[in-house]
XYZ file of C-alpha atoms in Angstrom:
499
model
C 0.000 0.000 0.000
C 1.338 3.471 -0.912
C 2.348 5.771 1.948
C 1.208 9.009 0.311
C -2.076 10.705 1.266
C -2.216 13.480 -1.348
C -0.658 14.265 -4.700
C 1.205 17.265 -6.112
C 0.894 17.914 -9.842
C 3.918 18.927 -11.912
C 2.464 22.312 -12.910
C 1.509 23.076 -9.327
C 4.943 22.137 -7.988
C 6.666 24.182 -10.698
C 4.573 27.217 -9.740
C 5.513 26.839 -6.066
C 9.195 26.496 -6.914
C 9.035 29.600 -9.113
C 7.504 31.612 -6.257
C 10.679 31.057 -4.227
C 12.719 33.056 -6.716
C 11.121 36.269 -5.458
C 12.585 35.760 -1.996
C 15.858 37.460 -1.078
C 19.017 35.381 -1.177
C 22.474 36.039 0.145
C 24.861 38.098 -1.946
C 28.129 36.672 -3.186
C 27.065 33.056 -2.713
C 28.107 30.513 -5.302
C 25.242 29.264 -7.401
C 24.565 25.580 -6.612
C 24.206 22.910 -9.310
C 20.747 22.704 -10.851
C 19.857 19.433 -9.122
C 20.959 20.845 -5.745
C 18.897 24.001 -6.200
C 15.872 21.883 -7.100
C 16.341 19.584 -4.100
C 16.760 22.570 -1.775
C 13.662 24.214 -3.219
C 11.489 21.144 -2.631
C 12.938 20.670 0.861
C 12.114 24.283 1.722
C 8.543 23.858 0.478
C 8.139 20.789 2.715
C 9.592 22.530 5.781
C 7.316 25.531 5.246
C 4.272 23.292 4.809
C 3.547 24.564 1.313
C 4.021 21.000 0.069
C 2.486 18.625 2.627
C 4.349 15.698 4.130
C 3.224 12.409 2.514
C 2.375 14.165 -0.756
C 3.187 12.175 -3.886
C 5.496 14.135 -6.172
C 5.259 14.106 -9.975
C 7.145 11.495 -11.949
C 10.644 12.574 -12.963
C 9.762 12.991 -16.633
C 6.634 15.074 -15.892
C 8.463 17.448 -13.569
C 11.380 17.803 -15.991
C 8.976 18.954 -18.725
C 7.216 21.397 -16.377
C 10.532 22.918 -15.215
C 12.212 22.795 -18.642
C 15.193 20.888 -17.225
C 16.652 17.485 -18.007
C 15.245 14.340 -16.467
C 18.727 13.666 -15.087
C 18.496 16.877 -13.041
C 15.172 15.836 -11.509
C 16.419 12.290 -10.846
C 19.508 13.632 -9.057
C 17.385 16.036 -6.983
C 15.044 13.216 -5.956
C 18.014 11.052 -5.016
C 19.473 13.858 -2.882
C 16.125 14.294 -1.101
C 15.923 10.549 -0.446
C 19.425 10.588 1.019
C 18.471 13.476 3.339
C 15.228 11.843 4.483
C 12.875 14.264 2.732
C 11.637 11.774 0.145
C 10.590 8.131 0.199
C 9.969 5.960 -2.828
C 8.609 2.541 -3.664
C 8.559 0.833 -7.028
C 5.085 1.089 -8.498
C 3.906 3.623 -5.893
C 6.061 6.617 -6.833
C 7.825 9.050 -4.499
C 6.319 11.041 -1.658
C 7.576 13.727 0.694
C 8.777 12.960 4.218
C 10.828 14.465 7.039
C 14.056 12.930 8.386
C 13.371 10.244 10.969
C 16.041 11.629 13.280
C 14.295 14.985 13.745
C 12.131 14.972 16.893
C 8.753 16.531 16.193
C 6.620 18.390 18.741
C 3.564 16.232 19.390
C 1.870 18.015 22.278
C -0.582 20.869 22.043
C -0.333 24.285 23.664
C -0.527 23.926 27.422
C -1.273 26.995 29.579
C 1.701 28.524 31.359
C 2.001 27.296 34.979
C 0.810 29.965 37.469
C 4.173 30.083 39.215
C 5.829 31.302 35.992
C 3.438 34.176 35.309
C 5.561 36.770 37.094
C 8.766 36.219 35.126
C 7.580 34.931 31.756
C 5.693 36.763 29.008
C 3.284 34.115 27.757
C 2.649 34.174 24.001
C 1.737 30.501 23.949
C -1.986 30.645 24.658
C -4.281 32.666 22.372
C -6.729 33.674 25.088
C -7.504 36.949 26.866
C -8.566 37.631 30.479
C -12.272 37.586 31.281
C -14.272 40.666 30.198
C -15.481 42.116 33.461
C -17.980 42.977 34.795
C -19.763 40.625 32.400
C -18.295 37.394 33.747
C -19.401 38.236 37.297
C -22.829 39.397 36.165
C -23.378 36.259 34.080
C -22.515 34.010 37.020
C -24.845 35.994 39.287
C -27.589 35.643 36.692
C -26.914 31.917 36.461
C -27.189 31.514 40.238
C -30.560 33.258 40.193
C -31.810 30.899 37.464
C -30.359 27.756 39.073
C -32.978 26.715 41.718
C -35.450 24.996 39.319
C -32.619 22.956 37.809
C -31.269 21.994 41.213
C -34.420 19.905 41.729
C -33.563 17.761 38.685
C -30.855 15.162 38.088
C -28.759 17.834 36.305
C -27.821 15.661 33.310
C -28.742 17.250 29.964
C -26.783 15.343 27.283
C -28.028 17.632 24.496
C -27.711 20.768 26.620
C -30.204 22.911 28.501
C -33.321 23.389 26.341
C -33.271 27.162 26.938
C -29.673 27.502 25.704
C -30.265 25.245 22.688
C -33.242 27.403 21.726
C -31.247 30.618 22.127
C -28.340 29.303 20.000
C -30.794 28.169 17.305
C -32.337 31.647 17.284
C -28.915 33.222 16.821
C -28.192 31.070 13.753
C -31.616 31.918 12.370
C -30.896 35.624 12.871
C -27.696 35.151 10.809
C -29.808 33.862 7.918
C -29.406 30.137 8.690
C -32.824 28.752 9.742
C -32.131 26.441 12.682
C -34.224 24.420 15.128
C -33.185 23.587 18.703
C -33.085 19.940 17.584
C -30.064 20.893 15.444
C -28.034 22.070 18.452
C -26.003 20.134 21.032
C -24.192 21.984 23.828
C -20.727 20.617 24.599
C -17.848 21.159 26.992
C -15.990 23.626 24.812
C -15.174 23.369 21.114
C -12.601 20.656 21.871
C -15.355 18.505 23.372
C -17.487 19.084 20.283
C -14.771 18.094 17.821
C -13.747 15.104 19.909
C -17.333 13.825 19.810
C -17.587 14.400 16.041
C -14.311 12.577 15.379
C -15.380 9.566 17.426
C -18.727 9.407 15.626
C -17.508 9.841 12.048
C -13.827 8.908 11.905
C -12.722 5.686 13.523
C -9.080 4.757 14.053
C -7.201 4.824 10.772
C -9.728 7.042 8.965
C -8.425 10.000 6.967
C -9.180 13.549 8.072
C -8.201 16.438 5.807
C -6.877 19.445 7.716
C -5.617 22.863 6.755
C -1.858 23.196 6.793
C -1.124 24.905 9.143
C -3.977 24.301 11.568
C -4.833 24.602 15.262
C -2.272 22.604 17.243
C -4.578 21.209 19.930
C -7.096 19.924 17.385
C -4.326 18.229 15.387
C -3.135 16.489 18.543
C -6.686 15.469 19.470
C -7.079 13.847 16.058
C -3.694 12.119 16.286
C -4.608 10.602 19.642
C -7.921 9.424 18.180
C -5.885 7.420 15.641
C -6.798 9.529 12.593
C -4.594 9.737 9.507
C -4.185 13.462 8.911
C -4.098 14.668 5.317
C -2.676 18.224 5.220
C -3.936 20.720 2.645
C -1.698 23.764 2.277
C -3.281 27.169 2.781
C -2.970 29.799 0.068
C -0.195 32.337 0.499
C -0.621 35.099 3.060
C -4.212 35.823 4.062
C -5.855 34.557 0.877
C -7.638 31.703 2.626
C -7.983 28.294 1.033
C -6.269 27.030 -2.105
C -9.327 25.516 -3.744
C -7.390 23.598 -6.419
C -5.559 21.729 -3.659
C -8.738 21.101 -1.701
C -10.533 19.659 -4.697
C -7.565 17.422 -5.478
C -7.221 16.112 -1.913
C -10.940 15.488 -1.494
C -11.023 13.679 -4.824
C -7.837 11.623 -4.393
C -7.723 10.906 -0.642
C -11.510 10.717 -0.064
C -11.204 11.684 3.626
C -14.095 10.844 5.934
C -13.874 14.259 7.590
C -12.349 17.646 6.816
C -11.656 20.203 9.549
C -11.444 23.896 8.622
C -11.405 27.310 10.326
C -13.013 29.701 7.853
C -13.219 32.755 10.120
C -9.849 34.257 11.131
C -8.017 31.005 10.791
C -5.828 29.819 13.641
C -2.875 30.397 13.259
C -2.706 32.456 10.029
C -5.653 34.818 10.631
C -6.965 34.260 7.077
C -10.655 34.852 6.349
C -12.124 32.581 3.670
C -14.253 34.385 1.100
C -17.821 33.497 0.181
C -16.843 31.921 -3.127
C -14.228 29.752 -1.404
C -16.834 28.633 1.131
C -19.308 27.731 -1.575
C -16.717 25.808 -3.578
C -15.459 23.873 -0.552
C -18.966 22.777 0.416
C -19.606 21.639 -3.145
C -16.308 19.751 -3.304
C -16.932 18.066 0.063
C -20.445 17.058 -0.967
C -19.161 15.549 -4.212
C -16.472 13.583 -2.337
C -18.815 12.359 0.407
C -16.710 14.166 3.025
C -18.245 15.631 6.173
C -17.020 19.203 6.575
C -16.423 20.268 10.197
C -16.307 24.071 10.393
C -14.802 25.702 13.485
C -16.478 29.089 14.109
C -14.844 29.887 17.463
C -13.191 33.030 16.036
C -16.161 34.197 13.949
C -17.131 37.135 16.213
C -13.614 38.533 16.438
C -13.556 40.804 13.405
C -11.273 43.657 14.482
C -11.526 46.166 11.640
C -14.724 48.300 11.812
C -15.226 48.320 8.018
C -15.051 44.529 7.676
C -18.033 42.788 6.040
C -18.199 39.163 7.155
C -19.039 36.445 4.605
C -21.973 34.128 5.071
C -21.376 31.207 7.443
C -20.193 28.054 5.686
C -23.332 26.188 6.756
C -25.320 28.761 4.756
C -24.143 26.948 1.606
C -25.494 23.611 2.870
C -29.223 24.219 3.405
C -30.021 20.510 3.705
C -27.406 20.078 6.431
C -26.032 16.917 4.836
C -22.408 18.056 4.493
C -21.520 20.751 7.043
C -21.232 20.394 10.818
C -20.580 23.710 12.581
C -18.775 24.078 15.901
C -18.996 27.223 18.023
C -17.693 28.248 21.425
C -17.727 30.958 24.081
C -14.006 30.533 24.769
C -12.533 33.008 22.266
C -15.319 35.570 21.967
C -15.925 35.632 25.744
C -13.491 33.737 28.001
C -11.512 30.487 27.764
C -12.563 29.612 31.314
C -16.186 29.455 30.185
C -16.067 25.914 28.828
C -19.209 26.075 26.712
C -19.249 24.976 23.096
C -21.907 23.778 20.704
C -22.546 21.797 17.543
C -24.981 22.747 14.800
C -25.839 19.853 12.490
C -28.729 17.925 10.980
C -31.117 16.550 13.643
C -30.106 12.926 12.985
C -26.438 13.810 13.528
C -27.294 15.576 16.785
C -29.258 12.523 17.961
C -26.281 10.279 17.233
C -23.881 12.599 19.049
C -26.190 12.794 22.056
C -26.589 9.002 22.173
C -22.822 8.502 22.073
C -22.365 11.012 24.893
C -23.710 8.526 27.435
C -20.288 6.845 27.254
C -18.291 10.079 27.437
C -19.037 13.044 29.710
C -22.866 12.743 30.028
C -23.357 16.494 29.736
C -22.044 20.033 30.150
C -22.051 21.842 33.541
C -25.459 23.418 34.144
C -24.212 26.570 35.880
C -21.950 27.564 32.975
C -24.753 26.925 30.478
C -27.014 29.206 32.498
C -24.308 31.883 32.534
C -23.968 31.824 28.738
C -27.743 31.781 28.363
C -27.954 34.875 30.603
C -25.378 36.662 28.427
C -27.215 35.812 25.195
C -30.590 36.882 26.610
C -29.287 40.278 27.714
C -26.963 42.857 26.221
C -24.120 41.181 28.105
C -22.848 39.041 25.241
C -22.567 41.879 22.729
C -21.035 44.209 25.310
C -18.452 41.598 26.238
C -17.642 40.864 22.585
C -17.242 44.580 21.864
C -14.845 44.811 24.816
C -12.938 41.784 23.575
C -12.616 43.237 20.057
C -11.303 46.557 21.325
C -8.720 44.857 23.532
C -7.590 42.483 20.780
C -7.370 45.334 18.250
C -5.183 47.410 20.556
C -2.991 44.421 21.363
C -2.658 43.514 17.676
C -1.550 46.989 16.700
C 0.935 47.220 19.579
C 2.434 43.795 18.861
C 2.706 44.441 15.117
C 4.500 47.747 15.692
C 6.876 46.229 18.256
C 7.817 43.204 16.121
C 8.361 45.363 13.039
C 10.654 47.616 15.030
C 12.688 44.932 16.816
C 12.649 42.212 14.130
C 12.325 43.950 10.748
C 13.485 40.847 8.863
C 10.529 38.788 10.100
C 7.643 38.569 7.616
C 3.900 38.525 8.248
C 0.603 39.933 7.046
C -1.703 41.661 9.513
C -5.046 39.814 9.795
C -8.309 41.733 10.017
C -9.570 39.637 12.907
C -8.920 36.736 15.210
C -6.237 36.497 17.856
C -3.074 35.342 16.094
C -0.177 36.526 13.928
C 1.610 33.916 11.770
C 5.224 34.987 11.369
C 8.016 33.761 9.065
C 11.212 34.086 11.081
C 13.736 35.024 8.405
C 15.135 31.510 8.063
C 15.579 30.848 11.791
C 14.331 27.636 13.373
C 11.004 28.200 15.108
C 11.697 25.262 17.406
C 15.016 26.796 18.489
C 13.359 30.170 19.001
C 10.772 28.555 21.258
C 13.473 26.762 23.231
C 15.744 29.793 23.629
C 12.813 32.160 24.139
C 11.870 30.500 27.413
C 15.420 31.126 28.643
C 15.129 34.862 28.014
C 11.608 35.159 29.416
C 9.186 34.860 26.491
C 7.102 31.802 25.674
C 6.204 31.357 22.014
C 4.939 28.271 20.136
C 6.988 27.108 17.170
C 5.552 26.571 13.705
C 5.815 22.750 13.667
C 3.181 22.538 16.388
C 0.659 23.758 13.810
C 1.736 21.420 11.023
C 1.698 17.730 10.252
C 5.001 15.844 10.564
C 7.462 18.672 10.974
C 6.278 21.369 8.582
C 6.600 25.123 9.307
C 9.970 25.015 11.032
C 10.575 28.594 9.916
C 7.505 30.053 11.653
C 6.183 31.065 15.052
C 2.684 32.070 16.148
C 2.250 35.320 18.094
C -1.173 35.870 19.712
C -2.719 39.240 20.547
C -2.734 38.555 24.278
C -0.423 41.361 25.426
C -0.319 45.047 24.599
C 1.387 48.306 25.449
C 4.709 48.041 27.269
C 4.365 44.266 27.645
C 4.096 43.828 23.863
C 7.192 45.981 23.416
C 9.116 43.942 25.998
C 7.950 40.698 24.363
C 9.392 41.859 21.034
C 12.662 42.850 22.714
C 12.952 39.384 24.268
C 12.087 37.706 20.974
C 14.825 39.725 19.284
C 17.280 38.603 21.973
C 16.246 34.981 21.409
C 16.657 35.419 17.644
C 20.215 36.722 18.106
C 21.090 33.715 20.270
C 19.628 31.298 17.723
C 21.389 33.031 14.833
C 24.791 32.807 16.541
C 24.237 29.368 18.071
C 24.904 30.775 21.556
C 23.298 29.402 24.695
C 22.394 25.989 23.286
C 25.471 23.969 24.088
C 25.962 23.228 20.409
C 25.879 24.975 17.082
C 22.313 25.534 15.926
C 21.726 24.279 12.430
C 19.595 26.485 10.222
C 17.023 24.373 8.378
C 16.999 26.608 5.282
C 20.045 26.878 3.093
C 18.405 27.341 -0.285
C-alpha cells in the first residue's frame, strides 16, 4: 500500500518552486548545481508546509517537462532528497515527501503557562484573553438566580439545557441560517465538540483532511484518536484556502472528515471568502466528506469596516455536508467551557446518544451563565470589549515586532487572535526553546503542522499590549540573536533553510 495521502501535480509544484525566486538570497554566494537548487527548493517547500508531508510528487519525466530541465536533473534532486530523508519511494507507488526520521517533532498541544511562571515569563503561547469584566461576574450571578429549578432535577442534559439550545438556534436563524433547537447540542468547549464528532464519524485509521497549518490542539486530538491526517496547504498570506488543492485532496484521498477554520483562521488569521466557502462545500459534498467548520473566532472581526461572509453552513441548506462548531471561549473567556454543535437533527441525535459513554453532559451553571449573556446585552457588550482589547494588542504587537525584528515577515489579519510569522530563516523550534530562557514563551511553527512542517515560523497571539508587547518583542529579538549565533544551546544551531 502506498504511503502518500495526497498528490502534487507537476504544474503546481513548478509554480511553487518559481515563487521562491522572489525571496531574497544572500549576496556573493556561489550558485549551486541545478539538481541541488531543485532539491533545496522542494525541501524548503516541505519545511514551510507549502508541500504537505506524505504528498506524492510528480514522476521525474513530468516534472522535468514542467521545469524545462533534463530528467537527469530531476532524478539527481530526488536522489538527494531521499538521502536526506525528505523523500521516500517505492517501485510502483512513486515518491512522496517525508521528514528525516532523526528529527524529533513536537507532538503536544499548547498547554497553559504554569501559574508560578506568570511573574517572570511573558506568555505568548496561549491565544486567550482575560475575562471581560464585569460581564463574567454578572453572568454568574444571573446563572445563580436561574439555578434553583434545575437543582431539583438530576442535572444531566446530554443535548444541553433546552433554553440555551433554543437561544443558539435563534442566533443562527438571525444570521440567515434557519435552525431548530433539535439541530443544536451543547458541549464542553469546542474541543469537546470536535472530539465527539471525530469519534462518531472517523474511527481509528480514517483520513481527516486538515488545513496546513492548523490549530495545534485539534491536530493532537485527532492524532490521539488514531486519525490519519491529510494536510492541505493554505494559500499564500491571508488569501484563505487554495481551492485547487482542496478539490484534489478530497477527490484523491476521499477523507471521511475535513476540519477547517473559515473565520480568522488559527494560526494564520486568514478569512475565507464566500466563493471559497461555496466551492469547498460543493467539493466536500461531491467527495462524500463531512465538513467540520470551526467558528470559534467568527465574532472577532477587528476592523470596523469589515463585512463578514456568510457562514459556511449557509451553503449547505439541507445540512447533509456541514457540521458547525462554536464556542464561548474566544469571543468571551476560555474559562467558560461552553461549546456547541450545529448539524442535521439525525447527527445531533447520534452525538447525544454517544455522549452517554463520554461526559454525560455540560455543567449546568456555565450553560445558564452563557444563556444569561445571550438573553441580555451582556454578550454583545463583552464581545465589543474583547474586540477593542484584541485590536489594541494587535496593533501594539505588530509595531513592536516590526521595530525589533524587521526581517521577520507577516501579514496583519483583520480579525482573530493570532499573527503567523516567518522568522527570516531561523528555526522556530530553536526560538521557542531559547525564548523561554530569556523570558518569552512562544509556540513554534511545527506545532501547527503535520510531521514537521513550518519550522521557519512562530505564532504570536494578541494577548499582550502596550509596554508588555514591546518587551515581548525585545525578548524575541534577543532569542533570535542567540539562535542566529548558536549561543546558549550547548551546540551549534543548524539552520534548516540553506536554499
